[in-house]
Coordinates of C-alpha atoms and ligand atoms in Angstrom, one line a residue:
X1 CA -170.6 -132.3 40.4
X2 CA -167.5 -130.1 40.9
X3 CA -165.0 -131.3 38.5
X4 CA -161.7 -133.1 39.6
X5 CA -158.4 -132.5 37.9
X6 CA -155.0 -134.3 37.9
X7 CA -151.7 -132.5 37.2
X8 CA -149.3 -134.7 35.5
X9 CA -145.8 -133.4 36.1
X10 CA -144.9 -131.9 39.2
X11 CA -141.6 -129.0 38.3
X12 CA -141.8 -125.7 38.3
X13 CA -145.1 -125.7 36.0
X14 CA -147.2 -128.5 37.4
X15 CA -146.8 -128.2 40.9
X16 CA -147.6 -124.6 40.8
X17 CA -150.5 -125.4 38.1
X18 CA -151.5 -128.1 41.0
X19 CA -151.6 -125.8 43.9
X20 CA -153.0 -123.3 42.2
X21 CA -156.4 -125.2 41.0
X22 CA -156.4 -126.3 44.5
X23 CA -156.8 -122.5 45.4
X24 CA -159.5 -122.1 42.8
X25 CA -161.1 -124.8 44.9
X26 CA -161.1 -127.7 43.2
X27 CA -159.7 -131.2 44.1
X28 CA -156.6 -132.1 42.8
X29 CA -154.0 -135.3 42.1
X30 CA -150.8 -134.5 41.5
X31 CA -148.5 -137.3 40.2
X32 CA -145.1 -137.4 39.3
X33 CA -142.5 -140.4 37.8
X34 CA -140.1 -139.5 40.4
X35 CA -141.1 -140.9 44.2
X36 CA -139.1 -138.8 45.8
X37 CA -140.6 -135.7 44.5
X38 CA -143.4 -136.8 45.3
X39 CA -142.8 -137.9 49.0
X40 CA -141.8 -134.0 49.3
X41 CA -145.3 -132.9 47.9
X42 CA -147.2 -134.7 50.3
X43 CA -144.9 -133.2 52.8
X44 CA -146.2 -129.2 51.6
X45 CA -142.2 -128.9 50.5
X46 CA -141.6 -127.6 47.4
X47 CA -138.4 -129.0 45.1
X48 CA -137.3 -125.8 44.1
X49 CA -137.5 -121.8 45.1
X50 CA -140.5 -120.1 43.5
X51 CA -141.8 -117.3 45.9
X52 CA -145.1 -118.2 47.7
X53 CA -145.3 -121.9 46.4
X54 CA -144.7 -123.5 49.2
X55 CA -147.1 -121.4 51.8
X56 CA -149.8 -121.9 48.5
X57 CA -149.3 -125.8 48.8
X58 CA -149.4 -126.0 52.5
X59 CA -152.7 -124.3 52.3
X60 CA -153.8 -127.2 50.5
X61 CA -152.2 -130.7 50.9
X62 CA -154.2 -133.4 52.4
X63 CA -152.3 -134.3 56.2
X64 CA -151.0 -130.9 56.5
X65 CA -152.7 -129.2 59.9
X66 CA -154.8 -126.6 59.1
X67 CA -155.0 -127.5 54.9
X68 CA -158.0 -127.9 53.2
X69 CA -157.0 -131.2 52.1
X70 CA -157.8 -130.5 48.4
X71 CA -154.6 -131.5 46.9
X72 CA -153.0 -135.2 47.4
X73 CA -150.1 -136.9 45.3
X74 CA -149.6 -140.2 43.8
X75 CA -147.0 -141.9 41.5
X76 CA -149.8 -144.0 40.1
X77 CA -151.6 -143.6 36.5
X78 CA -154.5 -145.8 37.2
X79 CA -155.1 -143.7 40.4
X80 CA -155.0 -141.0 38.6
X81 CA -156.7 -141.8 35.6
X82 CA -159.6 -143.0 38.2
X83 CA -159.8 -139.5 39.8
X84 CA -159.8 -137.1 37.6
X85 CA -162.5 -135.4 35.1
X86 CA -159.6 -133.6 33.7
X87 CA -155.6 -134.2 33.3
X88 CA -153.0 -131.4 32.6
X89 CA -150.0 -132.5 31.3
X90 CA -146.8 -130.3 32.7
X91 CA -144.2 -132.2 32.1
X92 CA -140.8 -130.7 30.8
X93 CA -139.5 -130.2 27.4
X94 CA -135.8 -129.8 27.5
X95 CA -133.5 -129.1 24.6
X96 CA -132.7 -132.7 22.8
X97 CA -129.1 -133.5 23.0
X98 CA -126.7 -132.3 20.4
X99 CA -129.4 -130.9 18.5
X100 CA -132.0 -127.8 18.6
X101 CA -134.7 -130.0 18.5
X102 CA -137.0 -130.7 21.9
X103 CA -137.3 -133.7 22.9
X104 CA -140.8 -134.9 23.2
X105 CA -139.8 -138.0 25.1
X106 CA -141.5 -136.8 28.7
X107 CA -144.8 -136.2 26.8
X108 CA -144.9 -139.6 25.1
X109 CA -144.4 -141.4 27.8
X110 CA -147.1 -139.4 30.1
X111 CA -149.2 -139.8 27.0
X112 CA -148.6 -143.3 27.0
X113 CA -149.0 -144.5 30.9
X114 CA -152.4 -142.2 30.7
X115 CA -153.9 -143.3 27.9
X116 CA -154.6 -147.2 29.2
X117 CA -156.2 -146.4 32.0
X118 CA -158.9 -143.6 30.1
X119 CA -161.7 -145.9 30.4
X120 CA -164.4 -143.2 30.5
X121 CA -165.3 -139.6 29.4
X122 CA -162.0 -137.5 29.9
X123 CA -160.4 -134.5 28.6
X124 CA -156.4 -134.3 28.5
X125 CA -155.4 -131.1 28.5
X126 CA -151.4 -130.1 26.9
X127 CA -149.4 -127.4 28.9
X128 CA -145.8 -128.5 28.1
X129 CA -144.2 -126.2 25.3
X130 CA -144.5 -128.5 21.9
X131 CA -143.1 -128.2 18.4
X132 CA -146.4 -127.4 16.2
X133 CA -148.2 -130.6 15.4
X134 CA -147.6 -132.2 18.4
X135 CA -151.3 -131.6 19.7
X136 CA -152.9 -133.0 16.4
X137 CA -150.6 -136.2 16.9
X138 CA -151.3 -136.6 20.5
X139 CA -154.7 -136.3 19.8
X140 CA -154.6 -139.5 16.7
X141 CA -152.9 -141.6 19.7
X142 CA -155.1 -141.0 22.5
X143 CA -158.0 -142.0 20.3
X144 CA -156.3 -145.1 19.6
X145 CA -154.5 -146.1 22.2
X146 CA -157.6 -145.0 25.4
X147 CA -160.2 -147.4 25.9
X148 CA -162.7 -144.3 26.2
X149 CA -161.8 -143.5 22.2
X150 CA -163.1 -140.6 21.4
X151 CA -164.7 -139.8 24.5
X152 CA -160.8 -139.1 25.5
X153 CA -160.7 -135.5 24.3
X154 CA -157.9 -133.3 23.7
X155 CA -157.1 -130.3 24.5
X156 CA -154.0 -128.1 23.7
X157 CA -153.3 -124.8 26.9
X158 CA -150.0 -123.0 26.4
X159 CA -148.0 -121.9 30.4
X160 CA -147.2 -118.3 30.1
X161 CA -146.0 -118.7 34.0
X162 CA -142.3 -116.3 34.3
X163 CA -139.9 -118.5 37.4
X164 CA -140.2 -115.9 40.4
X165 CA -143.7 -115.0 39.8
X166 CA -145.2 -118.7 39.1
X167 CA -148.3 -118.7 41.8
X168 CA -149.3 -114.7 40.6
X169 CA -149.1 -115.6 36.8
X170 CA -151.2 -119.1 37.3
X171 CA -153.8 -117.0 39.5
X172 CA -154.0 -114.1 38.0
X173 CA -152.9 -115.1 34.0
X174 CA -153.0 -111.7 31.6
X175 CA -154.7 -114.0 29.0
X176 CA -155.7 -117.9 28.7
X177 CA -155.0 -119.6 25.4
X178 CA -156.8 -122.9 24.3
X179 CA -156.7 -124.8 21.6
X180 CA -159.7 -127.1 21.1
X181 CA -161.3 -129.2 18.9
X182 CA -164.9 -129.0 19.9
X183 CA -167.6 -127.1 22.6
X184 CA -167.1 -130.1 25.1
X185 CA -163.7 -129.2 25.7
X186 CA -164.1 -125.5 25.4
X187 CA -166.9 -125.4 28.4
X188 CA -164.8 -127.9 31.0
X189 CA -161.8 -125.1 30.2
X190 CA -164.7 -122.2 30.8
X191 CA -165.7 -123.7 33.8
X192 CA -161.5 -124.7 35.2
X193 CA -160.8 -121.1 34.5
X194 CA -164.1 -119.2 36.1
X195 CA -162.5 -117.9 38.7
X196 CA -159.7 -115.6 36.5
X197 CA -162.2 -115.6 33.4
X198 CA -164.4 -113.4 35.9
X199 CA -161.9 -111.2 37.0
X200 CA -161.5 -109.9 32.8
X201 CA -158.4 -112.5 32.0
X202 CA -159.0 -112.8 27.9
X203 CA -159.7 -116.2 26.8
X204 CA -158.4 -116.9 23.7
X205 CA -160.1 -120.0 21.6
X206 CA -158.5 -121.4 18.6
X207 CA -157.1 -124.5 16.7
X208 CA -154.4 -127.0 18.0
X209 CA -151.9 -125.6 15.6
X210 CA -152.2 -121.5 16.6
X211 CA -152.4 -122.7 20.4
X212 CA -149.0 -124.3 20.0
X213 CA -147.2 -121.3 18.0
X214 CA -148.7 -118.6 20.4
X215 CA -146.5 -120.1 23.0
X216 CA -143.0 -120.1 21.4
X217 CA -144.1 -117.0 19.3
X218 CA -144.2 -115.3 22.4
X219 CA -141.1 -116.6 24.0
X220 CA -139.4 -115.9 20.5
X221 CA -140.7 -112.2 20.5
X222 CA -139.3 -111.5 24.6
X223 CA -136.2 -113.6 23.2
X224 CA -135.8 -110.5 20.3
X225 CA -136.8 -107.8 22.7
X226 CA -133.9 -108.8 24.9
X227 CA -131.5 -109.2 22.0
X228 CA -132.5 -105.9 20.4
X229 CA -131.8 -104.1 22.7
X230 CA -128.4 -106.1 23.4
X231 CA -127.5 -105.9 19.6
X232 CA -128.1 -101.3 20.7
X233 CA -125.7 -102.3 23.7
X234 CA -123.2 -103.6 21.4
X235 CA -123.4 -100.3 19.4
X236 CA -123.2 -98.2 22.3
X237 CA -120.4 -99.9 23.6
X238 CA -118.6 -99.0 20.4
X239 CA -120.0 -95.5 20.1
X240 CA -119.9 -94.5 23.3
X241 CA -123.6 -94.5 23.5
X242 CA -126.0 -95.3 27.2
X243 CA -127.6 -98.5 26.4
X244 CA -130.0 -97.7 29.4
X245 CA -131.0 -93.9 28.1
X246 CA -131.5 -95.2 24.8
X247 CA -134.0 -98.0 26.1
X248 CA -136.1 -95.4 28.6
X249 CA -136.4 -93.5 25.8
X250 CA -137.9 -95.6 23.5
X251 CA -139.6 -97.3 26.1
X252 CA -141.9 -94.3 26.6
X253 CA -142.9 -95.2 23.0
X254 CA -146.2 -97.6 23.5
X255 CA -146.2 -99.3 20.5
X256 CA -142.2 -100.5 21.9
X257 CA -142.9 -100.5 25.8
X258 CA -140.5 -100.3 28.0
X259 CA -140.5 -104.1 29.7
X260 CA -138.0 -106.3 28.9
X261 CA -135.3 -103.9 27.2
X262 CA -133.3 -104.6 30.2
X263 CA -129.7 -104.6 28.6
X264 CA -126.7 -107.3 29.9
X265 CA -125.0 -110.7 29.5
X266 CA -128.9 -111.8 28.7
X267 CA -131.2 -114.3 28.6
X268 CA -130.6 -117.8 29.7
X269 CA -133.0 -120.8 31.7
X270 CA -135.0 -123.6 30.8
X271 CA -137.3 -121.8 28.2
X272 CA -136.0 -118.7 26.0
X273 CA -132.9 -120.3 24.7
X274 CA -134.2 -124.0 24.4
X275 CA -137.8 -122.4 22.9
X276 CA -136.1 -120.4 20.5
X277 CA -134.1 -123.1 19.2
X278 CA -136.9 -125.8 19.1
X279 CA -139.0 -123.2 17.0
X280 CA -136.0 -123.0 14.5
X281 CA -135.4 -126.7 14.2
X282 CA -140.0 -127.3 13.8
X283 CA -140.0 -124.5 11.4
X284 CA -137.5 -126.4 9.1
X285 CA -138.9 -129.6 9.5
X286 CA -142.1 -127.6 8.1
X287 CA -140.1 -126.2 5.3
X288 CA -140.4 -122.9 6.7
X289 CA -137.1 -122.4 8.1
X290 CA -136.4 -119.2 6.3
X291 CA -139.0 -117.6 8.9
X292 CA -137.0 -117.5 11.3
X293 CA -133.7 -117.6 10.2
X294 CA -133.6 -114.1 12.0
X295 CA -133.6 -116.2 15.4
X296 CA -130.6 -117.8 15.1
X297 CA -129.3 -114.0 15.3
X298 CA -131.1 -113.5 18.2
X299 CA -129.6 -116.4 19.6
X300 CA -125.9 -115.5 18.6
X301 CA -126.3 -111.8 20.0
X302 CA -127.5 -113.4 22.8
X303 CA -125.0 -115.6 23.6
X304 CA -122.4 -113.0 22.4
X305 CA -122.7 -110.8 25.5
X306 CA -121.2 -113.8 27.6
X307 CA -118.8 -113.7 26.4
X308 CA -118.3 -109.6 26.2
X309 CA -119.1 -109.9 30.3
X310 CA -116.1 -112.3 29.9
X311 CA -114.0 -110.1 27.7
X312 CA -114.4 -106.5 29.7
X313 CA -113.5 -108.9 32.9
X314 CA -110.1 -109.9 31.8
X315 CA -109.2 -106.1 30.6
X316 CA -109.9 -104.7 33.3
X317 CA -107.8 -107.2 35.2
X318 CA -105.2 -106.4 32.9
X319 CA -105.7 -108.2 30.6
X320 CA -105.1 -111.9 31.8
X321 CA -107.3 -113.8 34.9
X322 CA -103.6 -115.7 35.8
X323 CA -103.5 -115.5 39.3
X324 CA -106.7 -113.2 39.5
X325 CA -109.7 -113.7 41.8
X326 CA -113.1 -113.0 40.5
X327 CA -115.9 -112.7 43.0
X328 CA -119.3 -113.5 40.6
X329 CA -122.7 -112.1 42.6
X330 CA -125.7 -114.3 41.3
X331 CA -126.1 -118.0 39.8
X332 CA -129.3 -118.4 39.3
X333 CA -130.5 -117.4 35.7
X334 CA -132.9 -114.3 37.1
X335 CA -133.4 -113.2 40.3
X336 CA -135.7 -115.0 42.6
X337 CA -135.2 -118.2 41.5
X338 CA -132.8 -121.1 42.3
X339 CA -133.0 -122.4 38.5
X340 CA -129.2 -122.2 37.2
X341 CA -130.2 -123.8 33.6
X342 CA -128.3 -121.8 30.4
X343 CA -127.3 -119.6 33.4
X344 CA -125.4 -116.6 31.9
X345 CA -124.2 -115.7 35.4
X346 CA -122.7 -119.5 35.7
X347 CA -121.8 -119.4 32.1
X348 CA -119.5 -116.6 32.1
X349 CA -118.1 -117.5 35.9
X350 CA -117.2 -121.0 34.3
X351 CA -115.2 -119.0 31.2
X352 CA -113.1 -117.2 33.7
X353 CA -112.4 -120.4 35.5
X354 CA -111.2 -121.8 32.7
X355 CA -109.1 -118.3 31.8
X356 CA -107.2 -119.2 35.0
X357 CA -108.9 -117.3 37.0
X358 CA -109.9 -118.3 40.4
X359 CA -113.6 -117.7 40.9
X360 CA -115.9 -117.4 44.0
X361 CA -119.5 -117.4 43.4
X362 CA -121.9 -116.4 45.6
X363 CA -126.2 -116.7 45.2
X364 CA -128.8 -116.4 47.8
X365 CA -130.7 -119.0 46.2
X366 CA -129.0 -121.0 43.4
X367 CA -126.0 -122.4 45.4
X368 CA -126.8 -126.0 45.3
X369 CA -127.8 -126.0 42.1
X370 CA -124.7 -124.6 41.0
X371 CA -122.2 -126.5 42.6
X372 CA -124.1 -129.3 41.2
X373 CA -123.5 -128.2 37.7
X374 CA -120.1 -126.3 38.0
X375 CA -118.8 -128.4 41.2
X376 CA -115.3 -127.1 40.4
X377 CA -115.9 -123.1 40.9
X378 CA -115.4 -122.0 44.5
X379 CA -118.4 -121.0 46.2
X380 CA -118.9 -118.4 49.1
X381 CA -121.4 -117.9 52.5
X382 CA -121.7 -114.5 51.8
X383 CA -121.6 -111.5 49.0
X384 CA -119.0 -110.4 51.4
X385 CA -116.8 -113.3 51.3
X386 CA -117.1 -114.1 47.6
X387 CA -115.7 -111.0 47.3
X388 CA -112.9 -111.1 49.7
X389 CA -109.7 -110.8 48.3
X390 CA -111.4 -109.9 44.8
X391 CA -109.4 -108.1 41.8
X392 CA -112.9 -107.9 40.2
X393 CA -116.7 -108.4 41.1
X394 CA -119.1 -109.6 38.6
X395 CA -122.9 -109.0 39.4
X396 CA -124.5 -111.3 37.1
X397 CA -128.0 -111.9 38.5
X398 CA -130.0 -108.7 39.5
X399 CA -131.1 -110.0 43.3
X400 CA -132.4 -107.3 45.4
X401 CA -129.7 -108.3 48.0
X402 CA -127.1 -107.5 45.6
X403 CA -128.6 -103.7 45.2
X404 CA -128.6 -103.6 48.9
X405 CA -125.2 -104.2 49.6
X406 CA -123.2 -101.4 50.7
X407 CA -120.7 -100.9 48.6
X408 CA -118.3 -99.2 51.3
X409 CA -118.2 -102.7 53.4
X410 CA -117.5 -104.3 50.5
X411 CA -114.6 -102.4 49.6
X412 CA -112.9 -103.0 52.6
X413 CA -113.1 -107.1 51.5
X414 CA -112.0 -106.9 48.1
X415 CA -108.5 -106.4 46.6
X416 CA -109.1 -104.1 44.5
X417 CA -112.7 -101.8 43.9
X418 CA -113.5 -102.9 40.8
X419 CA -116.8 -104.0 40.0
X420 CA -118.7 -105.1 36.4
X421 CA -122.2 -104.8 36.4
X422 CA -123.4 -107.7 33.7
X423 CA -127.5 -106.4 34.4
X424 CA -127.1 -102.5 34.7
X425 CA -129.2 -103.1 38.2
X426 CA -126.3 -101.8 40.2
X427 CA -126.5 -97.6 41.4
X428 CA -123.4 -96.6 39.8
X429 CA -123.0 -93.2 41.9
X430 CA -123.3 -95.3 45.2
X431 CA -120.3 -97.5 44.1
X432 CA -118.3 -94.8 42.7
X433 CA -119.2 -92.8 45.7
X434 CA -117.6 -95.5 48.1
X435 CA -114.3 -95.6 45.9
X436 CA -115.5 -98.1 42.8
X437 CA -114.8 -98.3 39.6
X438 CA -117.7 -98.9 38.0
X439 CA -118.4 -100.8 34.2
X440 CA -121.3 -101.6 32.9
X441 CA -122.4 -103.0 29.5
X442 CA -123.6 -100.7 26.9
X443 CA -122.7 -97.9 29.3
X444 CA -120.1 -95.0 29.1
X445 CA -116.8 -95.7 31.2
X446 CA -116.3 -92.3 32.4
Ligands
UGA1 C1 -140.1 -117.1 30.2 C2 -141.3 -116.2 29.7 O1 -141.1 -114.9 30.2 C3 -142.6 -116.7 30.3 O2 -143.7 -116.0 29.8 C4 -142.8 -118.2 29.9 O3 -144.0 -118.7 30.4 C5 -141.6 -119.0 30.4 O4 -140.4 -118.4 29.8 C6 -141.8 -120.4 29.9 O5 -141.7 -120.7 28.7 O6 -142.1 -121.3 30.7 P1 -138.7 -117.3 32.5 O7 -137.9 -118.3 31.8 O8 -139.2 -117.5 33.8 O9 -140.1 -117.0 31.6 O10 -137.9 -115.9 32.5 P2 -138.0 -114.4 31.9 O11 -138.5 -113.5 33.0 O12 -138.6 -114.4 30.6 O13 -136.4 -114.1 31.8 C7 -135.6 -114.9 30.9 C8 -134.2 -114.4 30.9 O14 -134.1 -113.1 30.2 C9 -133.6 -114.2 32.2 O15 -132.2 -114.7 32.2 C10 -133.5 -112.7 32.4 O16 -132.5 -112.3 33.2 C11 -133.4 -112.2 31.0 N1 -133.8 -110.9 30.7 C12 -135.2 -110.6 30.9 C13 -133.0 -109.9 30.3 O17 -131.8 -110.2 30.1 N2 -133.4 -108.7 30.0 C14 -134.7 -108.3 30.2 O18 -135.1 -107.2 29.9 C15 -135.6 -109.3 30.6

């Protein structure tokens, strides 16, 4: 019998890991804590902006005309528990307050409404980015606390999913981690998988322990690439080196590659800086803190560079935002998406708002988000009128729309033709061209 899967957890992560077993053909529950999430599910409307969600979950939610009526939702753990052969666990992992640590608290509890109603064979299976160890004590409680005992297996799958490419990454993953504690759980992954597995994706078997690490070591090592080559940014700026030269040319190195040397304000969302930070706060816990002692530079450079974006801003104003207005292109923390969490683009806009500056953001996706999180910066329609009456533009977040604009229009908006470009995604010729001054970070002035 075709096996049926639950997805516990329905942000960014589950509800694309929902549709997206759906897809492989399989029948699906989706539940979630929050009813009104929920209520939009069943609609086919997705909470948030991830390209192609939404047309994948239509495709697939029972009620919707024309769906295959694979995937249904439910606020209810019994149901749940009742359904499914198999239950992923997505729920989120968020930075604790005041401290590095992550808070585990969504995971216990979906651990602990599951676990009750596990009367029979069942394997739970971990997605959510964990401090190592978390797996192994999981595991101890759903023995105890599941009516099935040991017939309620554990399993432990790190998300490699990036925000803006969610359903191509969960269809088509470049490798599937699991870590398992036995053949049962390995073959019911197997056969979840089949349908990528076939078409080469690597499948990677190993302990609890390495399945957890190979998660934030990966988000650790794209948090250092970024910072790197941030850190060479800083040194250009002072030597009066190209930050972008230097990384195409040691990009064309293999062994370095030539992804993610993307130099600006950097890295920001709901998983490099909070992952990075958890991993520090684990590894001392474990008495191996001095590991990665070198992240907590990582995460200084990093944060450094907003306020750099922030600096070069008020010089070129003249050295003080009073009575300045600053037009900021992008709020969303990466393009193609609405997500505005640790959002450098919304970090730095903030700063100069405080500076005295008054600032008008402008986002093609992240606009409610951000006036829910900064309600007191003005927002704009338009890139156009964001920048009206501008002594300075920002672009903070590299969104196609933003290389598209033409820079001559724009001119005719802004106070003065001064524009910073905080992602090096701008064509500086086009902008100079149309009577711009152009700055970038890591880049030569003239
Ligand atoms: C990241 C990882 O890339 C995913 O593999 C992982 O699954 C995910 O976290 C997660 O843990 O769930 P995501 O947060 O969607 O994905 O975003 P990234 O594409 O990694 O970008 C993170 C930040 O780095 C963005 O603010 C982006 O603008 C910035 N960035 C990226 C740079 O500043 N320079 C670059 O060269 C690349």
């Amino acid at each position: 019998m075709a096996l049926k899967i639950t997805v516990i957890g329905t942000g960014y992560l589950g509800a694309t890991h929902a549709a997206a077993m759906a897809e492989l053909g399989f029948d699906v529950l989706g539940l979630d804590v929050v009813p009104e999430k929920i209520e939009m599910l069943r609609r086919g409307e997705v909470p948030m902006y991830e390209p192609g969600l939404e047309d994948l979950l239509r495709k697939h939610v029972a009620g919707i005309e024309g769906s295959t009526g694979r995937l249904g939702f439910t606020t209810d753990y019994a149901e749940a528990a009742a359904f499914g052969d198999i239950h992923f666990v997505c729920v989120n992992t968020p930075q604790k307050q005041g401290e590095y640590a992550c808070d585990m608290s969504y995971v216990d509890a979906a651990f602990a409404a599951l676990a009750p109603h596990l009367t029979g064979p069942a394997l739970v299976v971990g997605k959510s980015t964990v401090p190592v160890g978390s797996a192994a004590r999981l595991a101890a409680y759903l023995a105890a606390h599941a009516p099935a005992g040991a017939d309620a297996e554990l399993a432990w799958n790190p998300e490699f999913l990036r925000e803006g490419f969610a359903v191509q990454d969960t269809l088509h993953p470049d490798r599937i981690v699991v870590g398992v504690r036995g053949e049962r759980a390995e073959k019911l992954l197997r056969e979840v998988y089949a349908t990528p597995l076939a078409d080469g994706a690597p499948f990677v078997v190993t302990d609890f322990p390495t399945a957890e690490l190979v998660k934030t070591a990966a988000n650790s090592f794209l948090a250092t690439k970024i910072s790197f080559i941030n850190a060479m940014a800083e040194v250009c700026e002072a030597a009066d080196g190209d930050v972008l030269k230097l990384a195409e040319a040691i990009g064309y190195d293999d062994r370095i590659g030539a992804k993610f040397l993307r130099a600006g304000v950097g890295f920001g969302g709901g998983c490099l800086p909070k992952d990075i930070r958890a991993f520090m706060a684990r590894a001392g816990e474990l008495g191996a803190d001095q590991a990665l002692t070198f992240l907590r530079e990582i995460d200084s450079i990093n944060m450094r560079r907003r306020g750099q974006m922030v600096e070069m801003a008020r010089e070129a104003v003249g050295g003080s935002f009073l009575g300045k207005r600053v037009a900021v292109l992008g709020a969303a923390f990466k393009p193609d998406s609405d997500d505005v969490r640790d959002s450098p683009a919304l970090n730095v806009a903030g700063q100069i708002h405080l500076q005295g500056a008054q600032v008008t953001v402008y986002d093609p996706k992240g606009m409610t988000n951000a006036r829910r999180l900064f309600p007191t910066l003005g927002y704009a329609d338009s890139a156009t009128e964001a920048v009206r009456g501008a002594h300075a533009v920002l672009h903070l977040t590299e969104w196609r729309e933003f290389r598209e604009l033409d820079p001559a229009v724009l001119g005719e908006a802004a106070t003065t033709r001064l524009v910073l470009d905080g992602r090096n995604a701008l064509d500086p010729e086009r902008w100079r061209r149309a009577g711009w001054t152009y700055r970038a970070m890591g880049r030569p002035t003239a």
